Amino acid sequence: MDVGQKPVSLSNSTFDLSAFVRGLTHEIANPLNAISMNCDLLRLVADRGDMERVREAVARLLASSARGAVLTRSLQAFGTALRRNPAELIPAGSLLEGAIRAVAIKQEGRIPRFQIDGGDVPLHADRAALENAFAALLRNAVEAGSDSIEIRVREEGGRVVVDICDDGPGFSEYDLAKIDTPFYSTRRAPGNVGLGLTLVREVLRANRGLLRILPAQKGAHVEISFLATEANASRADSMVGP
């Protein structure tokens, strides 16, 4: 990312249901159209006895069906992650460690080096939802090829701020212009339908959080900030002498 670029905020606007439905319709239509076309082709080449093209058409049918199944599972997970749970007071480090474990469990092969600083700062939030949100952000960095991910938690101006910095390729200007759009993804790997940042944005909004992508000399710098809890204020007061 060019350090001359301005920060990009992803959590200030309200959820655009119309854009989400349009994107969902498009995503569903793609595998259905492919299945329909390949069924027609399969019938044609089967009548001709062209077994090689039959096998090719069947392979494309299976791939399109698999894509539809991935989309269905992703939407189910998306809805589950948006379910509200009671908020609790949790050290930020505990949430982040849970997110790192979730990423490591699903990640095949190389795992980057994670470092957390300032993890004792408390957050009053929905644990399960925020772990999912942090895991989505960390998974983006891992899948982008980062070898090192540094996470810093700090208190500043009445807010708790979590900085996630990685040494990956960062974001292009095109990605930054599209990244807040549901179903947009910088990587169309199997299992990735582009709902990660949409989920993060909605979870953060429910927990009074904001997300910004900041300029970085190298890699990506994502900043998440929350309103500080009363526990933060009490701790700060106790540190001030008479």
PDB file of C-alpha atoms in Angstrom:
ATOM      1  CA  MET A   1       0.000   0.000   0.000  1.00  0.00           C
ATOM      2  CA  ASP A   2       1.278   3.461  -0.907  1.00  0.00           C
ATOM      3  CA  VAL A   3       1.965   5.401   2.307  1.00  0.00           C
ATOM      4  CA  GLY A   4       0.666   8.501   0.527  1.00  0.00           C
ATOM      5  CA  GLN A   5      -2.838   7.063   0.438  1.00  0.00           C
ATOM      6  CA  LYS A   6      -5.466   8.231   2.903  1.00  0.00           C
ATOM      7  CA  PRO A   7      -6.889   5.922   5.585  1.00  0.00           C
ATOM      8  CA  VAL A   8      -9.943   3.956   4.468  1.00  0.00           C
ATOM      9  CA  SER A   9     -12.765   3.563   6.999  1.00  0.00           C
ATOM     10  CA  LEU A  10     -14.976   0.511   6.570  1.00  0.00           C
ATOM     11  CA  SER A  11     -17.334   0.725   9.536  1.00  0.00           C
ATOM     12  CA  ASN A  12     -18.969   4.130   9.418  1.00  0.00           C
ATOM     13  CA  SER A  13     -21.749   3.575   6.866  1.00  0.00           C
ATOM     14  CA  THR A  14     -24.927   1.623   7.548  1.00  0.00           C
ATOM     15  CA  PHE A  15     -25.326  -1.873   6.169  1.00  0.00           C
ATOM     16  CA  ASP A  16     -26.515  -1.681   2.549  1.00  0.00           C
ATOM     17  CA  LEU A  17     -29.037  -4.528   2.343  1.00  0.00           C
ATOM     18  CA  SER A  18     -29.796  -3.743  -1.299  1.00  0.00           C
ATOM     19  CA  ALA A  19     -26.131  -4.121  -2.300  1.00  0.00           C
ATOM     20  CA  PHE A  20     -25.869  -7.321  -0.258  1.00  0.00           C
ATOM     21  CA  VAL A  21     -28.899  -8.883  -1.964  1.00  0.00           C
ATOM     22  CA  ARG A  22     -27.618  -7.877  -5.415  1.00  0.00           C
ATOM     23  CA  GLY A  23     -24.242  -9.408  -4.644  1.00  0.00           C
ATOM     24  CA  LEU A  24     -25.831 -12.570  -3.250  1.00  0.00           C
ATOM     25  CA  THR A  25     -28.026 -12.943  -6.343  1.00  0.00           C
ATOM     26  CA  HIS A  26     -24.976 -12.615  -8.565  1.00  0.00           C
ATOM     27  CA  GLU A  27     -23.007 -15.172  -6.547  1.00  0.00           C
ATOM     28  CA  ILE A  28     -25.875 -17.688  -6.644  1.00  0.00           C
ATOM     29  CA  ALA A  29     -26.520 -17.129 -10.354  1.00  0.00           C
ATOM     30  CA  ASN A  30     -22.914 -17.877 -11.375  1.00  0.00           C
ATOM     31  CA  PRO A  31     -22.796 -21.582 -10.389  1.00  0.00           C
ATOM     32  CA  LEU A  32     -26.456 -22.126 -11.395  1.00  0.00           C
ATOM     33  CA  ASN A  33     -25.828 -20.731 -14.885  1.00  0.00           C
ATOM     34  CA  ALA A  34     -22.683 -22.857 -15.202  1.00  0.00           C
ATOM     35  CA  ILE A  35     -24.593 -25.970 -14.130  1.00  0.00           C
ATOM     36  CA  SER A  36     -27.370 -25.266 -16.646  1.00  0.00           C
ATOM     37  CA  MET A  37     -24.930 -24.694 -19.530  1.00  0.00           C
ATOM     38  CA  ASN A  38     -22.930 -27.813 -18.763  1.00  0.00           C
ATOM     39  CA  CYS A  39     -26.073 -29.930 -18.459  1.00  0.00           C
ATOM     40  CA  ASP A  40     -27.054 -28.851 -21.979  1.00  0.00           C
ATOM     41  CA  LEU A  41     -23.542 -29.571 -23.224  1.00  0.00           C
ATOM     42  CA  LEU A  42     -23.471 -32.928 -21.433  1.00  0.00           C
ATOM     43  CA  ARG A  43     -26.694 -34.018 -23.116  1.00  0.00           C
ATOM     44  CA  LEU A  44     -25.318 -32.996 -26.517  1.00  0.00           C
ATOM     45  CA  VAL A  45     -21.927 -34.730 -26.246  1.00  0.00           C
ATOM     46  CA  ALA A  46     -23.501 -37.813 -24.621  1.00  0.00           C
ATOM     47  CA  ASP A  47     -25.798 -38.211 -27.636  1.00  0.00           C
ATOM     48  CA  ARG A  48     -22.697 -38.073 -29.820  1.00  0.00           C
ATOM     49  CA  GLY A  49     -20.871 -40.624 -27.675  1.00  0.00           C
ATOM     50  CA  ASP A  50     -17.964 -38.217 -27.088  1.00  0.00           C
ATOM     51  CA  MET A  51     -16.873 -39.619 -23.728  1.00  0.00           C
ATOM     52  CA  GLU A  52     -13.892 -37.298 -23.327  1.00  0.00           C
ATOM     53  CA  ARG A  53     -16.106 -34.220 -23.526  1.00  0.00           C
ATOM     54  CA  VAL A  54     -18.659 -35.955 -21.291  1.00  0.00           C
ATOM     55  CA  ARG A  55     -15.995 -36.314 -18.597  1.00  0.00           C
ATOM     56  CA  GLU A  56     -14.980 -32.662 -19.034  1.00  0.00           C
ATOM     57  CA  ALA A  57     -18.589 -31.490 -18.699  1.00  0.00           C
ATOM     58  CA  VAL A  58     -19.101 -33.644 -15.595  1.00  0.00           C
ATOM     59  CA  ALA A  59     -15.951 -32.179 -14.033  1.00  0.00           C
ATOM     60  CA  ARG A  60     -17.259 -28.654 -14.628  1.00  0.00           C
ATOM     61  CA  LEU A  61     -20.629 -29.629 -13.170  1.00  0.00           C
ATOM     62  CA  LEU A  62     -18.958 -30.935 -10.031  1.00  0.00           C
ATOM     63  CA  ALA A  63     -16.865 -27.773  -9.717  1.00  0.00           C
ATOM     64  CA  SER A  64     -19.937 -25.534 -10.053  1.00  0.00           C
ATOM     65  CA  SER A  65     -21.850 -27.638  -7.533  1.00  0.00           C
ATOM     66  CA  ALA A  66     -18.935 -27.405  -5.110  1.00  0.00           C
ATOM     67  CA  ARG A  67     -18.884 -23.617  -5.552  1.00  0.00           C
ATOM     68  CA  GLY A  68     -22.591 -23.483  -4.698  1.00  0.00           C
ATOM     69  CA  ALA A  69     -22.007 -25.610  -1.595  1.00  0.00           C
ATOM     70  CA  VAL A  70     -19.191 -23.309  -0.465  1.00  0.00           C
ATOM     71  CA  LEU A  71     -21.459 -20.286  -0.863  1.00  0.00           C
ATOM     72  CA  THR A  72     -24.221 -21.963   1.139  1.00  0.00           C
ATOM     73  CA  ARG A  73     -21.856 -22.866   3.993  1.00  0.00           C
ATOM     74  CA  SER A  74     -20.373 -19.371   3.984  1.00  0.00           C
ATOM     75  CA  LEU A  75     -23.802 -17.762   4.229  1.00  0.00           C
ATOM     76  CA  GLN A  76     -24.724 -20.089   7.078  1.00  0.00           C
ATOM     77  CA  ALA A  77     -21.512 -19.203   8.920  1.00  0.00           C
ATOM     78  CA  PHE A  78     -22.116 -15.511   8.191  1.00  0.00           C
ATOM     79  CA  GLY A  79     -25.574 -15.631   9.755  1.00  0.00           C
ATOM     80  CA  THR A  80     -24.331 -17.603  12.763  1.00  0.00           C
ATOM     81  CA  ALA A  81     -21.491 -15.130  13.381  1.00  0.00           C
ATOM     82  CA  LEU A  82     -23.944 -12.205  13.405  1.00  0.00           C
ATOM     83  CA  ARG A  83     -26.021 -13.782  16.164  1.00  0.00           C
ATOM     84  CA  ARG A  84     -25.914 -11.610  19.276  1.00  0.00           C
ATOM     85  CA  ASN A  85     -24.515 -12.961  22.557  1.00  0.00           C
ATOM     86  CA  PRO A  86     -24.332 -11.205  25.940  1.00  0.00           C
ATOM     87  CA  ALA A  87     -21.345  -8.873  26.233  1.00  0.00           C
ATOM     88  CA  GLU A  88     -18.681  -9.612  28.828  1.00  0.00           C
ATOM     89  CA  LEU A  89     -15.496  -7.992  30.084  1.00  0.00           C
ATOM     90  CA  ILE A  90     -12.563  -9.785  28.442  1.00  0.00           C
ATOM     91  CA  PRO A  91      -8.835  -9.060  28.120  1.00  0.00           C
ATOM     92  CA  ALA A  92      -8.178  -8.163  24.485  1.00  0.00           C
ATOM     93  CA  GLY A  93      -5.294 -10.634  24.419  1.00  0.00           C
ATOM     94  CA  SER A  94      -7.642 -13.507  25.256  1.00  0.00           C
ATOM     95  CA  LEU A  95      -9.855 -12.637  22.276  1.00  0.00           C
ATOM     96  CA  LEU A  96      -6.866 -12.366  19.972  1.00  0.00           C
ATOM     97  CA  GLU A  97      -5.372 -15.662  21.138  1.00  0.00           C
ATOM     98  CA  GLY A  98      -8.712 -17.354  20.469  1.00  0.00           C
ATOM     99  CA  ALA A  99      -8.770 -15.842  16.975  1.00  0.00           C
ATOM    100  CA  ILE A 100      -5.204 -17.033  16.310  1.00  0.00           C
ATOM    101  CA  ARG A 101      -6.129 -20.581  17.384  1.00  0.00           C
ATOM    102  CA  ALA A 102      -9.142 -20.514  15.054  1.00  0.00           C
ATOM    103  CA  VAL A 103      -6.934 -19.450  12.144  1.00  0.00           C
ATOM    104  CA  ALA A 104      -4.257 -22.053  12.940  1.00  0.00           C
ATOM    105  CA  ILE A 105      -6.808 -24.890  13.113  1.00  0.00           C
ATOM    106  CA  LYS A 106      -8.144 -24.168   9.615  1.00  0.00           C
ATOM    107  CA  GLN A 107      -4.831 -23.192   8.054  1.00  0.00           C
ATOM    108  CA  GLU A 108      -2.993 -25.884   6.141  1.00  0.00           C
ATOM    109  CA  GLY A 109       0.789 -25.734   5.979  1.00  0.00           C
ATOM    110  CA  ARG A 110       2.730 -22.625   6.974  1.00  0.00           C
ATOM    111  CA  ILE A 111       1.622 -20.550   9.967  1.00  0.00           C
ATOM    112  CA  PRO A 112       3.099 -17.045  10.289  1.00  0.00           C
ATOM    113  CA  ARG A 113       4.644 -15.677  13.469  1.00  0.00           C
ATOM    114  CA  PHE A 114       2.100 -13.872  15.660  1.00  0.00           C
ATOM    115  CA  GLN A 115       3.063 -11.329  18.320  1.00  0.00           C
ATOM    116  CA  ILE A 116       0.628  -9.635  20.722  1.00  0.00           C
ATOM    117  CA  ASP A 117       1.579  -6.559  22.790  1.00  0.00           C
ATOM    118  CA  GLY A 118      -0.695  -4.952  25.391  1.00  0.00           C
ATOM    119  CA  GLY A 119      -3.136  -7.845  25.550  1.00  0.00           C
ATOM    120  CA  ASP A 120      -4.191  -7.137  29.159  1.00  0.00           C
ATOM    121  CA  VAL A 121      -6.373  -4.179  28.085  1.00  0.00           C
ATOM    122  CA  PRO A 122     -10.026  -5.152  28.760  1.00  0.00           C
ATOM    123  CA  LEU A 123     -12.872  -4.996  26.239  1.00  0.00           C
ATOM    124  CA  HIS A 124     -16.586  -5.164  27.006  1.00  0.00           C
ATOM    125  CA  ALA A 125     -17.827  -7.150  24.023  1.00  0.00           C
ATOM    126  CA  ASP A 126     -19.430 -10.269  22.571  1.00  0.00           C
ATOM    127  CA  ARG A 127     -16.569 -12.783  22.842  1.00  0.00           C
ATOM    128  CA  ALA A 128     -17.661 -15.238  20.137  1.00  0.00           C
ATOM    129  CA  ALA A 129     -18.505 -12.531  17.601  1.00  0.00           C
ATOM    130  CA  LEU A 130     -15.279 -10.598  18.112  1.00  0.00           C
ATOM    131  CA  GLU A 131     -13.140 -13.738  17.961  1.00  0.00           C
ATOM    132  CA  ASN A 132     -14.755 -14.479  14.592  1.00  0.00           C
ATOM    133  CA  ALA A 133     -14.111 -10.923  13.410  1.00  0.00           C
ATOM    134  CA  PHE A 134     -10.451 -10.928  14.484  1.00  0.00           C
ATOM    135  CA  ALA A 135      -9.994 -14.389  12.962  1.00  0.00           C
ATOM    136  CA  ALA A 136     -11.356 -13.138   9.621  1.00  0.00           C
ATOM    137  CA  LEU A 137      -8.855 -10.261   9.606  1.00  0.00           C
ATOM    138  CA  LEU A 138      -5.939 -12.503  10.584  1.00  0.00           C
ATOM    139  CA  ARG A 139      -6.950 -15.114   8.000  1.00  0.00           C
ATOM    140  CA  ASN A 140      -6.825 -12.411   5.308  1.00  0.00           C
ATOM    141  CA  ALA A 141      -3.236 -11.613   6.289  1.00  0.00           C
ATOM    142  CA  VAL A 142      -2.242 -15.297   6.363  1.00  0.00           C
ATOM    143  CA  GLU A 143      -3.814 -16.047   2.984  1.00  0.00           C
ATOM    144  CA  ALA A 144      -2.078 -12.999   1.505  1.00  0.00           C
ATOM    145  CA  GLY A 145       1.257 -14.658   2.333  1.00  0.00           C
ATOM    146  CA  SER A 146       2.337 -12.796   5.470  1.00  0.00           C
ATOM    147  CA  ASP A 147       5.223 -14.313   7.426  1.00  0.00           C
ATOM    148  CA  SER A 148       4.838 -12.062  10.463  1.00  0.00           C
ATOM    149  CA  ILE A 149       1.745 -10.485  12.033  1.00  0.00           C
ATOM    150  CA  GLU A 150       2.148  -7.992  14.883  1.00  0.00           C
ATOM    151  CA  ILE A 151      -0.855  -7.032  17.010  1.00  0.00           C
ATOM    152  CA  ARG A 152      -0.684  -4.052  19.373  1.00  0.00           C
ATOM    153  CA  VAL A 153      -3.419  -3.141  21.863  1.00  0.00           C
ATOM    154  CA  ARG A 154      -3.425   0.342  23.389  1.00  0.00           C
ATOM    155  CA  GLU A 155      -5.721   2.849  25.086  1.00  0.00           C
ATOM    156  CA  GLU A 156      -5.987   6.243  23.446  1.00  0.00           C
ATOM    157  CA  GLY A 157      -8.447   9.111  23.726  1.00  0.00           C
ATOM    158  CA  GLY A 158     -11.149   7.118  25.503  1.00  0.00           C
ATOM    159  CA  ARG A 159     -10.898   4.218  23.072  1.00  0.00           C
ATOM    160  CA  VAL A 160      -9.237   0.814  22.988  1.00  0.00           C
ATOM    161  CA  VAL A 161      -7.254   0.521  19.762  1.00  0.00           C
ATOM    162  CA  VAL A 162      -6.053  -2.741  18.188  1.00  0.00           C
ATOM    163  CA  ASP A 163      -3.460  -2.418  15.411  1.00  0.00           C
ATOM    164  CA  ILE A 164      -2.882  -5.449  13.161  1.00  0.00           C
ATOM    165  CA  CYS A 165       0.224  -5.062  11.000  1.00  0.00           C
ATOM    166  CA  ASP A 166       1.537  -7.699   8.599  1.00  0.00           C
ATOM    167  CA  ASP A 167       4.433  -7.996   6.154  1.00  0.00           C
ATOM    168  CA  GLY A 168       2.356  -9.215   3.214  1.00  0.00           C
ATOM    169  CA  PRO A 169       1.681  -7.438  -0.094  1.00  0.00           C
ATOM    170  CA  GLY A 170      -0.841  -4.964   1.366  1.00  0.00           C
ATOM    171  CA  PHE A 171      -3.791  -3.555  -0.574  1.00  0.00           C
ATOM    172  CA  SER A 172      -3.790  -2.089  -4.068  1.00  0.00           C
ATOM    173  CA  GLU A 173      -5.731   1.100  -4.826  1.00  0.00           C
ATOM    174  CA  TYR A 174      -8.257  -1.015  -6.758  1.00  0.00           C
ATOM    175  CA  ASP A 175      -8.743  -3.327  -3.765  1.00  0.00           C
ATOM    176  CA  LEU A 176      -9.253  -0.371  -1.425  1.00  0.00           C
ATOM    177  CA  ALA A 177     -11.916   1.068  -3.719  1.00  0.00           C
ATOM    178  CA  LYS A 178     -13.846  -2.244  -3.779  1.00  0.00           C
ATOM    179  CA  ILE A 179     -13.016  -3.784  -0.426  1.00  0.00           C
ATOM    180  CA  ASP A 180     -16.157  -2.578   1.368  1.00  0.00           C
ATOM    181  CA  THR A 181     -18.398  -4.312  -1.202  1.00  0.00           C
ATOM    182  CA  PRO A 182     -20.038  -7.590  -0.090  1.00  0.00           C
ATOM    183  CA  PHE A 183     -18.719 -10.643  -1.979  1.00  0.00           C
ATOM    184  CA  TYR A 184     -15.646  -8.788  -3.243  1.00  0.00           C
ATOM    185  CA  SER A 185     -12.444 -10.702  -2.532  1.00  0.00           C
ATOM    186  CA  THR A 186      -8.812 -10.134  -3.447  1.00  0.00           C
ATOM    187  CA  ARG A 187      -8.443 -13.940  -3.571  1.00  0.00           C
ATOM    188  CA  ARG A 188     -10.871 -16.337  -5.243  1.00  0.00           C
ATOM    189  CA  ALA A 189      -9.418 -19.399  -3.585  1.00  0.00           C
ATOM    190  CA  PRO A 190     -11.745 -22.335  -2.814  1.00  0.00           C
ATOM    191  CA  GLY A 191     -13.856 -21.465   0.237  1.00  0.00           C
ATOM    192  CA  ASN A 192     -13.431 -17.701  -0.154  1.00  0.00           C
ATOM    193  CA  VAL A 193     -16.602 -15.876  -1.221  1.00  0.00           C
ATOM    194  CA  GLY A 194     -15.688 -12.379  -0.060  1.00  0.00           C
ATOM    195  CA  LEU A 195     -17.873 -12.013   3.038  1.00  0.00           C
ATOM    196  CA  GLY A 196     -15.040 -11.640   5.538  1.00  0.00           C
ATOM    197  CA  LEU A 197     -14.842  -7.851   5.779  1.00  0.00           C
ATOM    198  CA  THR A 198     -18.631  -7.478   5.562  1.00  0.00           C
ATOM    199  CA  LEU A 199     -18.894  -9.747   8.595  1.00  0.00           C
ATOM    200  CA  VAL A 200     -16.124  -7.861  10.417  1.00  0.00           C
ATOM    201  CA  ARG A 201     -17.809  -4.520   9.769  1.00  0.00           C
ATOM    202  CA  GLU A 202     -21.193  -5.666  11.080  1.00  0.00           C
ATOM    203  CA  VAL A 203     -19.738  -7.362  14.164  1.00  0.00           C
ATOM    204  CA  LEU A 204     -17.699  -4.284  14.996  1.00  0.00           C
ATOM    205  CA  ARG A 205     -20.711  -2.012  14.593  1.00  0.00           C
ATOM    206  CA  ALA A 206     -22.688  -4.212  17.000  1.00  0.00           C
ATOM    207  CA  ASN A 207     -19.821  -3.873  19.513  1.00  0.00           C
ATOM    208  CA  ARG A 208     -19.368  -0.108  19.011  1.00  0.00           C
ATOM    209  CA  GLY A 209     -16.193  -0.630  17.035  1.00  0.00           C
ATOM    210  CA  LEU A 210     -14.678   1.031  13.962  1.00  0.00           C
ATOM    211  CA  LEU A 211     -12.255  -0.359  11.384  1.00  0.00           C
ATOM    212  CA  ARG A 212      -9.782   1.575   9.260  1.00  0.00           C
ATOM    213  CA  ILE A 213      -7.074   0.528   6.805  1.00  0.00           C
ATOM    214  CA  LEU A 214      -4.098   2.820   7.342  1.00  0.00           C
ATOM    215  CA  PRO A 215      -1.112   3.643   5.104  1.00  0.00           C
ATOM    216  CA  ALA A 216       1.886   1.359   5.743  1.00  0.00           C
ATOM    217  CA  GLN A 217       5.491   1.305   4.587  1.00  0.00           C
ATOM    218  CA  LYS A 218       5.130  -2.430   3.981  1.00  0.00           C
ATOM    219  CA  GLY A 219       2.257  -4.873   4.125  1.00  0.00           C
ATOM    220  CA  ALA A 220      -1.133  -3.937   5.558  1.00  0.00           C
ATOM    221  CA  HIS A 221      -2.071  -1.965   8.658  1.00  0.00           C
ATOM    222  CA  VAL A 222      -5.600  -2.489   9.957  1.00  0.00           C
ATOM    223  CA  GLU A 223      -6.790  -0.453  12.941  1.00  0.00           C
ATOM    224  CA  ILE A 224      -9.802  -1.499  15.022  1.00  0.00           C
ATOM    225  CA  SER A 225     -10.986   0.819  17.797  1.00  0.00           C
ATOM    226  CA  PHE A 226     -13.650   0.472  20.482  1.00  0.00           C
ATOM    227  CA  LEU A 227     -15.119   2.760  23.094  1.00  0.00           C
ATOM    228  CA  ALA A 228     -13.187   2.197  26.313  1.00  0.00           C
ATOM    229  CA  THR A 229     -15.040   0.447  29.136  1.00  0.00           C
ATOM    230  CA  GLU A 230     -15.581   1.739  32.673  1.00  0.00           C
ATOM    231  CA  ALA A 231     -12.940  -0.764  33.738  1.00  0.00           C
ATOM    232  CA  ASN A 232     -10.402   1.060  31.566  1.00  0.00           C
ATOM    233  CA  ALA A 233     -11.308   4.398  33.088  1.00  0.00           C
ATOM    234  CA  SER A 234     -11.139   3.020  36.648  1.00  0.00           C
ATOM    235  CA  ARG A 235      -7.745   1.482  35.971  1.00  0.00           C
ATOM    236  CA  ALA A 236      -6.455   4.762  34.539  1.00  0.00           C
ATOM    237  CA  ASP A 237      -7.726   6.677  37.601  1.00  0.00           C
ATOM    238  CA  SER A 238      -6.010   4.232  39.976  1.00  0.00           C
ATOM    239  CA  MET A 239      -2.696   4.926  38.276  1.00  0.00           C
ATOM    240  CA  VAL A 240      -2.898   8.667  39.039  1.00  0.00           C
ATOM    241  CA  GLY A 241      -1.351   9.540  42.383  1.00  0.00           C
ATOM    242  CA  PRO A 242      -2.914  11.903  44.962  1.00  0.00           C
TER     243      PRO A 242
END
